Amino acid sequence: MSTDRIPVMIPWLGEEEAKAASDAVLSGWVAQGPRVAAFEKAFAERVGAEHGIAVSSCTTALHLALVALGLGPGDEVVVPSLSFIATANAVRYVGAEPVFADVDPATGNLTAATVDAVRTPRTKAVLAVHQGGVPADVHSLRAACADWDLPLVEDAACAIGSTVGGKPVGQGALIAAWSFHPRKLVTTGEGGMITTDDAEWAARLRRLREHGMNASAAERHSSSKPVLESYLEVGYNYRMTDVQAAIGLVQLGKLDAMIARRRELASRYDALLRDVPGLTPVRDPEHGQSNFQSYWVLLAEDFPVGRDDLLAALAEAGVSARRGIMASHLEPAYAGHPSAPLPVTERISRDSLILPLFHTLTEAQQDRVVAALREQARG
């Protein structure tokens, strides 16, 4: 067994992020403040949105998006089961019910057809995911949702820097939610963002993340006169700190380099795996380009070893791969929850795995990953 273990992901963090965080600490302003505002502005500009609202995680971003839409008990929201469980959980947070739809086998994303197959008169919204950075066909989804008079929320947790039709994922979205978890390209440790073009929604979302206050802490502290705040509705404590935002601003400046490197590595994986039988790698869809937040491969049903045994063999070879995207409807938290048949979701979830991909991955490490896969493919 190799002692030089190859991790599945390493965030690209360095001295610049450390200095930015230190400067924030030394400034005396460590809670939500001017760096959060700067990060919001820079992030919104990057994805082509009018407004950015920084929050504590993508999960809280999804929750607030559904609150803003006024969803509640008795409502249904169509979601992919093929997603991290937070996507479905956010629907339950507002008292609504997630309705699981199947996905496109090539992209792992919802399509207008898979949504249409499960929508009912109780459907009040669609929550689409850009899975693993692979962009969903939002032009078709947006058009279909407009025909159905349904709002489309985009879970873009993994998709910063991915594109649809040459435009950034998030541009033109009614409302989108983003993640800055360490597995994502841009990280702040933990943290999230909501983007929208609607000024009224943005103002309300800013209040909701801060207990429903009509004046933020930054506004109160920057005023030369006493500000007596009011609490306009029941809100939440979903704020981002200035320390996190300081790191995020540095990370955002590295994004183009991150995407270029990940796409280079993904292309090299494609070339190295081309003659390995029984493996179908994730690829760009016709309608856009992925940032390759994850590089996953789907095993043929007659692959010599099962996915879990393959993960174990890779671990023995010093390669830290991960199972593919989970199927939320199969988790204990959703035991007994009604669901239509989801054959594509279950196939992808059962037979896929995520390979190591990070900015500093070397060709020698990548060669080791491929060699371990080749050995198992031979049976």
CSV table of C-alpha atoms in Angstrom, one decimal:
chain,number,residue,atom,x,y,z
A,1,MET,CA,0.0,0.0,0.0
A,2,SER,CA,1.4,3.4,-1.0
A,3,THR,CA,2.1,5.8,1.9
A,4,ASP,CA,1.8,8.8,-0.4
A,5,ARG,CA,-1.9,9.1,-0.4
A,6,ILE,CA,-3.6,11.1,-3.1
A,7,PRO,CA,-6.5,13.1,-1.7
A,8,VAL,CA,-9.7,13.6,-3.7
A,9,MET,CA,-9.5,17.4,-3.2
A,10,ILE,CA,-7.2,20.0,-1.8
A,11,PRO,CA,-8.3,23.6,-1.6
A,12,TRP,CA,-5.9,26.1,-3.3
A,13,LEU,CA,-5.1,28.2,-0.3
A,14,GLY,CA,-1.9,30.1,0.5
A,15,GLU,CA,-0.2,33.1,2.0
A,16,GLU,CA,-2.4,35.6,0.2
A,17,GLU,CA,-5.6,34.1,1.9
A,18,ALA,CA,-3.8,34.0,5.2
A,19,LYS,CA,-2.8,37.6,5.0
A,20,ALA,CA,-6.3,38.7,4.0
A,21,ALA,CA,-7.8,36.8,7.0
A,22,SER,CA,-5.2,38.3,9.3
A,23,ASP,CA,-5.9,41.8,8.0
A,24,ALA,CA,-9.6,41.3,8.7
A,25,VAL,CA,-8.8,40.1,12.2
A,26,LEU,CA,-6.4,43.0,12.9
A,27,SER,CA,-9.0,45.5,11.5
A,28,GLY,CA,-11.2,44.8,14.5
A,29,TRP,CA,-14.2,44.1,12.2
A,30,VAL,CA,-14.6,40.4,12.0
A,31,ALA,CA,-18.4,40.0,11.8
A,32,GLN,CA,-20.4,40.8,8.7
A,33,GLY,CA,-19.1,44.1,7.4
A,34,PRO,CA,-17.3,45.9,4.6
A,35,ARG,CA,-15.4,42.9,3.3
A,36,VAL,CA,-18.7,40.9,3.0
A,37,ALA,CA,-20.2,43.8,1.0
A,38,ALA,CA,-17.2,43.8,-1.3
A,39,PHE,CA,-17.3,40.1,-1.7
A,40,GLU,CA,-21.0,40.2,-2.6
A,41,LYS,CA,-20.4,42.9,-5.2
A,42,ALA,CA,-17.5,41.0,-6.8
A,43,PHE,CA,-19.2,37.7,-6.8
A,44,ALA,CA,-22.4,39.1,-8.3
A,45,GLU,CA,-20.4,40.7,-11.1
A,46,ARG,CA,-18.6,37.5,-11.8
A,47,VAL,CA,-21.8,35.5,-12.3
A,48,GLY,CA,-23.6,38.3,-14.1
A,49,ALA,CA,-26.2,39.0,-11.4
A,50,GLU,CA,-27.4,42.3,-10.1
A,51,HIS,CA,-27.3,41.4,-6.4
A,52,GLY,CA,-25.3,39.1,-4.1
A,53,ILE,CA,-26.3,38.2,-0.6
A,54,ALA,CA,-23.7,36.4,1.4
A,55,VAL,CA,-24.8,33.8,3.9
A,56,SER,CA,-23.4,31.1,6.1
A,57,SER,CA,-23.8,28.2,3.7
A,58,CYS,CA,-25.4,27.1,0.5
A,59,THR,CA,-28.0,25.2,2.5
A,60,THR,CA,-29.1,28.5,4.2
A,61,ALA,CA,-29.0,30.1,0.8
A,62,LEU,CA,-31.5,27.5,-0.5
A,63,HIS,CA,-33.6,27.9,2.6
A,64,LEU,CA,-33.9,31.7,2.2
A,65,ALA,CA,-34.6,31.4,-1.5
A,66,LEU,CA,-37.6,29.2,-0.8
A,67,VAL,CA,-38.7,31.5,2.0
A,68,ALA,CA,-38.5,34.4,-0.5
A,69,LEU,CA,-40.8,32.5,-2.9
A,70,GLY,CA,-43.4,32.1,-0.1
A,71,LEU,CA,-43.4,28.3,-0.2
A,72,GLY,CA,-44.9,26.4,2.7
A,73,PRO,CA,-47.1,23.5,3.8
A,74,GLY,CA,-49.1,21.9,1.1
A,75,ASP,CA,-46.7,23.0,-1.6
A,76,GLU,CA,-44.5,20.7,-3.7
A,77,VAL,CA,-41.1,21.5,-5.1
A,78,VAL,CA,-39.6,19.3,-7.9
A,79,VAL,CA,-36.0,18.5,-7.1
A,80,PRO,CA,-33.4,15.9,-8.3
A,81,SER,CA,-32.8,13.1,-5.9
A,82,LEU,CA,-29.3,12.9,-7.4
A,83,SER,CA,-27.9,15.7,-5.3
A,84,PHE,CA,-26.4,16.3,-1.8
A,85,ILE,CA,-29.3,15.8,0.6
A,86,ALA,CA,-29.3,19.6,1.5
A,87,THR,CA,-31.2,20.2,-1.8
A,88,ALA,CA,-34.2,18.2,-0.7
A,89,ASN,CA,-33.9,19.2,3.0
A,90,ALA,CA,-34.2,22.9,2.2
A,91,VAL,CA,-37.7,22.2,0.8
A,92,ARG,CA,-38.7,20.5,4.1
A,93,TYR,CA,-37.3,23.5,6.1
A,94,VAL,CA,-40.2,25.6,4.8
A,95,GLY,CA,-42.7,22.9,5.3
A,96,ALA,CA,-43.1,22.0,1.7
A,97,GLU,CA,-42.6,18.5,0.1
A,98,PRO,CA,-39.8,17.6,-2.2
A,99,VAL,CA,-40.9,15.7,-5.3
A,100,PHE,CA,-38.0,13.7,-6.7
A,101,ALA,CA,-37.5,13.8,-10.5
A,102,ASP,CA,-35.1,11.7,-12.5
A,103,VAL,CA,-32.1,13.2,-14.4
A,104,ASP,CA,-30.4,13.1,-17.8
A,105,PRO,CA,-28.0,10.2,-17.9
A,106,ALA,CA,-25.2,12.2,-19.5
A,107,THR,CA,-25.2,15.3,-17.2
A,108,GLY,CA,-26.9,14.1,-14.0
A,109,ASN,CA,-29.2,17.1,-14.2
A,110,LEU,CA,-32.9,17.7,-14.3
A,111,THR,CA,-34.5,18.3,-17.7
A,112,ALA,CA,-37.8,19.8,-18.7
A,113,ALA,CA,-39.0,16.3,-19.6
A,114,THR,CA,-38.0,14.8,-16.2
A,115,VAL,CA,-39.7,17.7,-14.3
A,116,ASP,CA,-42.8,17.4,-16.4
A,117,ALA,CA,-43.1,13.7,-15.6
A,118,VAL,CA,-43.6,14.4,-11.9
A,119,ARG,CA,-45.2,17.8,-11.6
A,120,THR,CA,-48.7,18.0,-10.2
A,121,PRO,CA,-51.2,20.8,-9.5
A,122,ARG,CA,-49.5,21.2,-6.1
A,123,THR,CA,-46.1,21.9,-7.7
A,124,LYS,CA,-45.1,25.5,-6.8
A,125,ALA,CA,-41.5,25.6,-7.8
A,126,VAL,CA,-38.6,23.7,-9.5
A,127,LEU,CA,-35.2,23.4,-7.8
A,128,ALA,CA,-32.6,22.5,-10.4
A,129,VAL,CA,-29.0,21.6,-9.6
A,130,HIS,CA,-25.9,22.1,-11.7
A,131,GLN,CA,-24.5,18.8,-10.6
A,132,GLY,CA,-20.8,18.6,-9.9
A,133,GLY,CA,-20.2,21.8,-11.9
A,134,VAL,CA,-21.9,20.3,-15.1
A,135,PRO,CA,-24.3,23.0,-16.1
A,136,ALA,CA,-28.0,22.2,-16.5
A,137,ASP,CA,-29.8,23.2,-19.6
A,138,VAL,CA,-31.3,26.2,-17.9
A,139,HIS,CA,-32.5,27.8,-21.2
A,140,SER,CA,-34.9,24.8,-21.7
A,141,LEU,CA,-35.8,24.6,-18.0
A,142,ARG,CA,-36.5,28.4,-17.8
A,143,ALA,CA,-38.7,28.3,-20.8
A,144,ALA,CA,-40.6,25.2,-19.5
A,145,CYS,CA,-41.0,26.8,-16.1
A,146,ALA,CA,-42.3,30.0,-17.7
A,147,ASP,CA,-44.9,27.9,-19.6
A,148,TRP,CA,-45.9,26.2,-16.4
A,149,ASP,CA,-45.9,29.5,-14.4
A,150,LEU,CA,-43.4,28.0,-11.9
A,151,PRO,CA,-40.3,29.8,-10.4
A,152,LEU,CA,-37.0,28.1,-11.1
A,153,VAL,CA,-34.4,28.1,-8.3
A,154,GLU,CA,-30.9,27.1,-9.3
A,155,ASP,CA,-28.7,25.2,-6.9
A,156,ALA,CA,-25.4,26.3,-8.2
A,157,ALA,CA,-23.4,25.1,-5.2
A,158,CYS,CA,-20.7,23.5,-7.4
A,159,ALA,CA,-21.0,25.6,-10.5
A,160,ILE,CA,-19.0,28.9,-10.1
A,161,GLY,CA,-17.3,29.5,-13.4
A,162,SER,CA,-19.3,27.0,-15.4
A,163,THR,CA,-21.1,28.3,-18.5
A,164,VAL,CA,-24.3,27.9,-20.5
A,165,GLY,CA,-24.2,29.1,-24.0
A,166,GLY,CA,-21.0,31.0,-23.3
A,167,LYS,CA,-22.6,32.9,-20.4
A,168,PRO,CA,-21.9,32.3,-16.7
A,169,VAL,CA,-24.1,29.9,-14.8
A,170,GLY,CA,-26.2,32.2,-12.7
A,171,GLN,CA,-26.6,34.9,-15.3
A,172,GLY,CA,-30.4,35.5,-15.9
A,173,ALA,CA,-31.3,33.2,-13.0
A,174,LEU,CA,-34.4,34.2,-11.0
A,175,ILE,CA,-32.6,33.2,-7.9
A,176,ALA,CA,-29.5,31.0,-7.4
A,177,ALA,CA,-27.6,29.5,-4.4
A,178,TRP,CA,-23.9,29.0,-4.2
A,179,SER,CA,-21.5,27.2,-1.9
A,180,PHE,CA,-18.0,28.0,-0.6
A,181,HIS,CA,-17.4,24.7,1.2
A,182,PRO,CA,-13.7,23.5,0.9
A,183,ARG,CA,-14.7,20.9,-1.8
A,184,LYS,CA,-15.8,23.9,-4.1
A,185,LEU,CA,-13.5,25.9,-6.3
A,186,VAL,CA,-13.9,29.1,-4.4
A,187,THR,CA,-13.9,28.4,-0.6
A,188,THR,CA,-14.3,30.5,2.5
A,189,GLY,CA,-14.1,27.4,4.8
A,190,GLU,CA,-17.9,27.5,5.1
A,191,GLY,CA,-20.2,30.0,3.5
A,192,GLY,CA,-22.7,30.6,0.7
A,193,MET,CA,-24.2,33.2,-1.5
A,194,ILE,CA,-27.6,34.0,-3.1
A,195,THR,CA,-27.7,35.9,-6.4
A,196,THR,CA,-30.7,37.5,-8.0
A,197,ASP,CA,-31.6,40.4,-10.3
A,198,ASP,CA,-34.6,41.4,-8.1
A,199,ALA,CA,-33.8,44.4,-5.9
A,200,GLU,CA,-36.8,43.9,-3.6
A,201,TRP,CA,-35.9,40.2,-3.0
A,202,ALA,CA,-32.3,41.1,-2.4
A,203,ALA,CA,-33.3,43.7,0.3
A,204,ARG,CA,-35.6,41.2,2.0
A,205,LEU,CA,-33.0,38.4,1.9
A,206,ARG,CA,-30.5,40.7,3.5
A,207,ARG,CA,-33.0,41.3,6.3
A,208,LEU,CA,-33.9,37.6,6.7
A,209,ARG,CA,-30.2,36.5,7.1
A,210,GLU,CA,-29.9,39.0,10.0
A,211,HIS,CA,-32.9,38.3,12.2
A,212,GLY,CA,-35.3,40.3,10.1
A,213,MET,CA,-33.7,43.6,11.0
A,214,ASN,CA,-34.4,46.7,8.9
A,215,ALA,CA,-30.9,48.0,9.6
A,216,SER,CA,-27.8,45.9,9.4
A,217,ALA,CA,-25.0,45.9,12.1
A,218,ALA,CA,-22.7,47.5,9.5
A,219,GLU,CA,-25.3,50.3,8.9
A,220,ARG,CA,-25.7,50.9,12.6
A,221,HIS,CA,-22.0,51.1,13.3
A,222,SER,CA,-21.2,53.3,10.4
A,223,SER,CA,-23.9,55.9,11.3
A,224,SER,CA,-22.9,59.0,13.3
A,225,LYS,CA,-26.3,59.0,14.9
A,226,PRO,CA,-28.1,56.4,17.0
A,227,VAL,CA,-30.0,53.9,14.8
A,228,LEU,CA,-33.0,52.2,16.4
A,229,GLU,CA,-33.5,49.0,14.4
A,230,SER,CA,-36.8,47.2,14.0
A,231,TYR,CA,-37.5,43.6,13.4
A,232,LEU,CA,-39.9,43.4,10.5
A,233,GLU,CA,-40.5,39.6,10.4
A,234,VAL,CA,-39.1,36.4,11.9
A,235,GLY,CA,-35.6,36.0,10.5
A,236,TYR,CA,-32.5,33.9,10.9
A,237,ASN,CA,-28.9,34.2,11.9
A,238,TYR,CA,-27.4,33.2,8.5
A,239,ARG,CA,-24.6,35.8,8.2
A,240,MET,CA,-21.1,35.5,6.7
A,241,THR,CA,-18.1,36.9,8.6
A,242,ASP,CA,-15.7,39.5,7.2
A,243,VAL,CA,-12.8,37.0,7.8
A,244,GLN,CA,-14.5,34.5,5.5
A,245,ALA,CA,-15.3,37.2,2.9
A,246,ALA,CA,-11.6,38.4,2.9
A,247,ILE,CA,-10.6,34.8,2.0
A,248,GLY,CA,-13.3,34.7,-0.6
A,249,LEU,CA,-12.2,37.8,-2.4
A,250,VAL,CA,-8.7,36.3,-2.8
A,251,GLN,CA,-10.1,33.0,-4.0
A,252,LEU,CA,-12.4,34.8,-6.5
A,253,GLY,CA,-9.3,36.3,-8.0
A,254,LYS,CA,-7.8,32.9,-8.6
A,255,LEU,CA,-11.0,31.5,-10.2
A,256,ASP,CA,-9.9,31.7,-13.9
A,257,ALA,CA,-6.6,29.9,-13.1
A,258,MET,CA,-8.5,27.3,-11.2
A,259,ILE,CA,-10.9,26.5,-14.0
A,260,ALA,CA,-8.2,26.4,-16.6
A,261,ARG,CA,-6.1,24.0,-14.5
A,262,ARG,CA,-9.1,21.7,-13.7
A,263,ARG,CA,-10.2,21.6,-17.4
A,264,GLU,CA,-6.6,20.8,-18.4
A,265,LEU,CA,-6.5,17.9,-15.8
A,266,ALA,CA,-10.0,16.7,-16.9
A,267,SER,CA,-8.8,16.6,-20.5
A,268,ARG,CA,-5.8,14.6,-19.5
A,269,TYR,CA,-7.9,12.1,-17.6
A,270,ASP,CA,-10.1,11.8,-20.7
A,271,ALA,CA,-7.1,10.9,-22.8
A,272,LEU,CA,-5.6,8.5,-20.3
A,273,LEU,CA,-8.9,6.7,-19.7
A,274,ARG,CA,-10.0,6.5,-23.4
A,275,ASP,CA,-8.8,2.9,-23.8
A,276,VAL,CA,-9.9,1.7,-20.4
A,277,PRO,CA,-13.0,-0.5,-21.0
A,278,GLY,CA,-16.1,0.0,-18.9
A,279,LEU,CA,-15.6,3.6,-17.9
A,280,THR,CA,-17.7,6.6,-19.1
A,281,PRO,CA,-16.2,9.9,-17.9
A,282,VAL,CA,-18.3,13.0,-17.2
A,283,ARG,CA,-18.0,15.5,-20.1
A,284,ASP,CA,-19.1,18.9,-21.2
A,285,PRO,CA,-22.7,19.0,-22.4
A,286,GLU,CA,-23.5,20.5,-25.8
A,287,HIS,CA,-25.1,23.6,-24.2
A,288,GLY,CA,-22.2,24.6,-21.9
A,289,GLN,CA,-18.9,24.0,-20.2
A,290,SER,CA,-18.1,22.6,-16.8
A,291,ASN,CA,-15.7,23.9,-14.2
A,292,PHE,CA,-15.0,20.3,-13.4
A,293,GLN,CA,-15.7,20.8,-9.7
A,294,SER,CA,-15.8,17.0,-9.7
A,295,TYR,CA,-14.5,14.5,-12.3
A,296,TRP,CA,-16.6,11.4,-12.0
A,297,VAL,CA,-16.7,8.2,-14.1
A,298,LEU,CA,-19.6,5.8,-14.5
A,299,LEU,CA,-18.9,2.1,-14.5
A,300,ALA,CA,-20.4,-0.2,-17.0
A,301,GLU,CA,-22.8,-2.7,-15.5
A,302,ASP,CA,-20.4,-5.5,-16.5
A,303,PHE,CA,-17.3,-3.8,-15.0
A,304,PRO,CA,-15.2,-6.5,-13.3
A,305,VAL,CA,-15.6,-5.1,-9.8
A,306,GLY,CA,-18.5,-3.2,-8.2
A,307,ARG,CA,-18.1,0.5,-7.3
A,308,ASP,CA,-17.6,-0.1,-3.6
A,309,ASP,CA,-15.0,-2.7,-4.2
A,310,LEU,CA,-13.3,-0.4,-6.7
A,311,LEU,CA,-13.2,2.4,-4.1
A,312,ALA,CA,-11.6,-0.1,-1.6
A,313,ALA,CA,-9.0,-1.1,-4.2
A,314,LEU,CA,-8.1,2.5,-5.0
A,315,ALA,CA,-7.8,3.2,-1.3
A,316,GLU,CA,-5.4,0.3,-1.0
A,317,ALA,CA,-3.4,1.8,-3.8
A,318,GLY,CA,-3.3,5.2,-2.0
A,319,VAL,CA,-6.0,6.9,-4.0
A,320,SER,CA,-8.8,8.7,-2.1
A,321,ALA,CA,-11.7,8.5,-4.5
A,322,ARG,CA,-15.3,9.0,-3.4
A,323,ARG,CA,-18.6,7.5,-4.3
A,324,GLY,CA,-20.6,9.4,-6.9
A,325,ILE,CA,-23.5,11.7,-6.2
A,326,MET,CA,-25.9,10.4,-3.6
A,327,ALA,CA,-29.5,9.5,-4.3
A,328,SER,CA,-31.4,11.3,-1.6
A,329,HIS,CA,-34.5,9.3,-1.9
A,330,LEU,CA,-32.6,6.2,-0.8
A,331,GLU,CA,-31.3,7.7,2.4
A,332,PRO,CA,-32.9,6.9,5.8
A,333,ALA,CA,-34.0,10.5,6.2
A,334,TYR,CA,-36.4,9.9,3.3
A,335,ALA,CA,-37.5,6.4,4.1
A,336,GLY,CA,-41.2,6.0,3.2
A,337,HIS,CA,-41.2,9.3,1.2
A,338,PRO,CA,-43.2,8.6,-2.0
A,339,SER,CA,-41.2,8.7,-5.2
A,340,ALA,CA,-41.7,7.9,-8.8
A,341,PRO,CA,-39.3,5.3,-10.3
A,342,LEU,CA,-35.8,6.9,-10.7
A,343,PRO,CA,-33.8,4.4,-12.7
A,344,VAL,CA,-31.2,6.8,-14.1
A,345,THR,CA,-30.6,8.4,-10.6
A,346,GLU,CA,-30.2,5.0,-9.0
A,347,ARG,CA,-27.8,3.8,-11.8
A,348,ILE,CA,-25.6,6.9,-11.6
A,349,SER,CA,-25.5,6.9,-7.8
A,350,ARG,CA,-24.8,3.1,-7.6
A,351,ASP,CA,-22.1,2.9,-10.3
A,352,SER,CA,-20.2,6.2,-10.3
A,353,LEU,CA,-17.2,7.4,-8.4
A,354,ILE,CA,-15.3,10.7,-8.1
A,355,LEU,CA,-11.6,10.8,-8.9
A,356,PRO,CA,-9.0,13.1,-7.4
A,357,LEU,CA,-8.9,16.5,-9.0
A,358,PHE,CA,-7.4,19.6,-7.5
A,359,HIS,CA,-5.2,22.5,-8.7
A,360,THR,CA,-1.9,21.0,-7.5
A,361,LEU,CA,-2.5,17.5,-8.8
A,362,THR,CA,0.6,16.4,-10.6
A,363,GLU,CA,0.9,14.3,-13.8
A,364,ALA,CA,2.6,11.6,-11.7
A,365,GLN,CA,-0.3,11.4,-9.3
A,366,GLN,CA,-2.8,11.4,-12.1
A,367,ASP,CA,-0.9,8.5,-13.7
A,368,ARG,CA,-1.1,6.6,-10.4
A,369,VAL,CA,-4.9,7.1,-10.3
A,370,VAL,CA,-5.3,5.8,-13.9
A,371,ALA,CA,-2.9,2.9,-13.3
A,372,ALA,CA,-5.0,1.7,-10.3
A,373,LEU,CA,-8.2,1.9,-12.4
A,374,ARG,CA,-6.5,0.0,-15.3
A,375,GLU,CA,-5.5,-2.8,-12.9
A,376,GLN,CA,-9.1,-3.2,-11.7
A,377,ALA,CA,-10.5,-3.0,-15.2
A,378,ARG,CA,-8.5,-6.0,-16.2
A,379,GLY,CA,-10.3,-8.0,-13.6
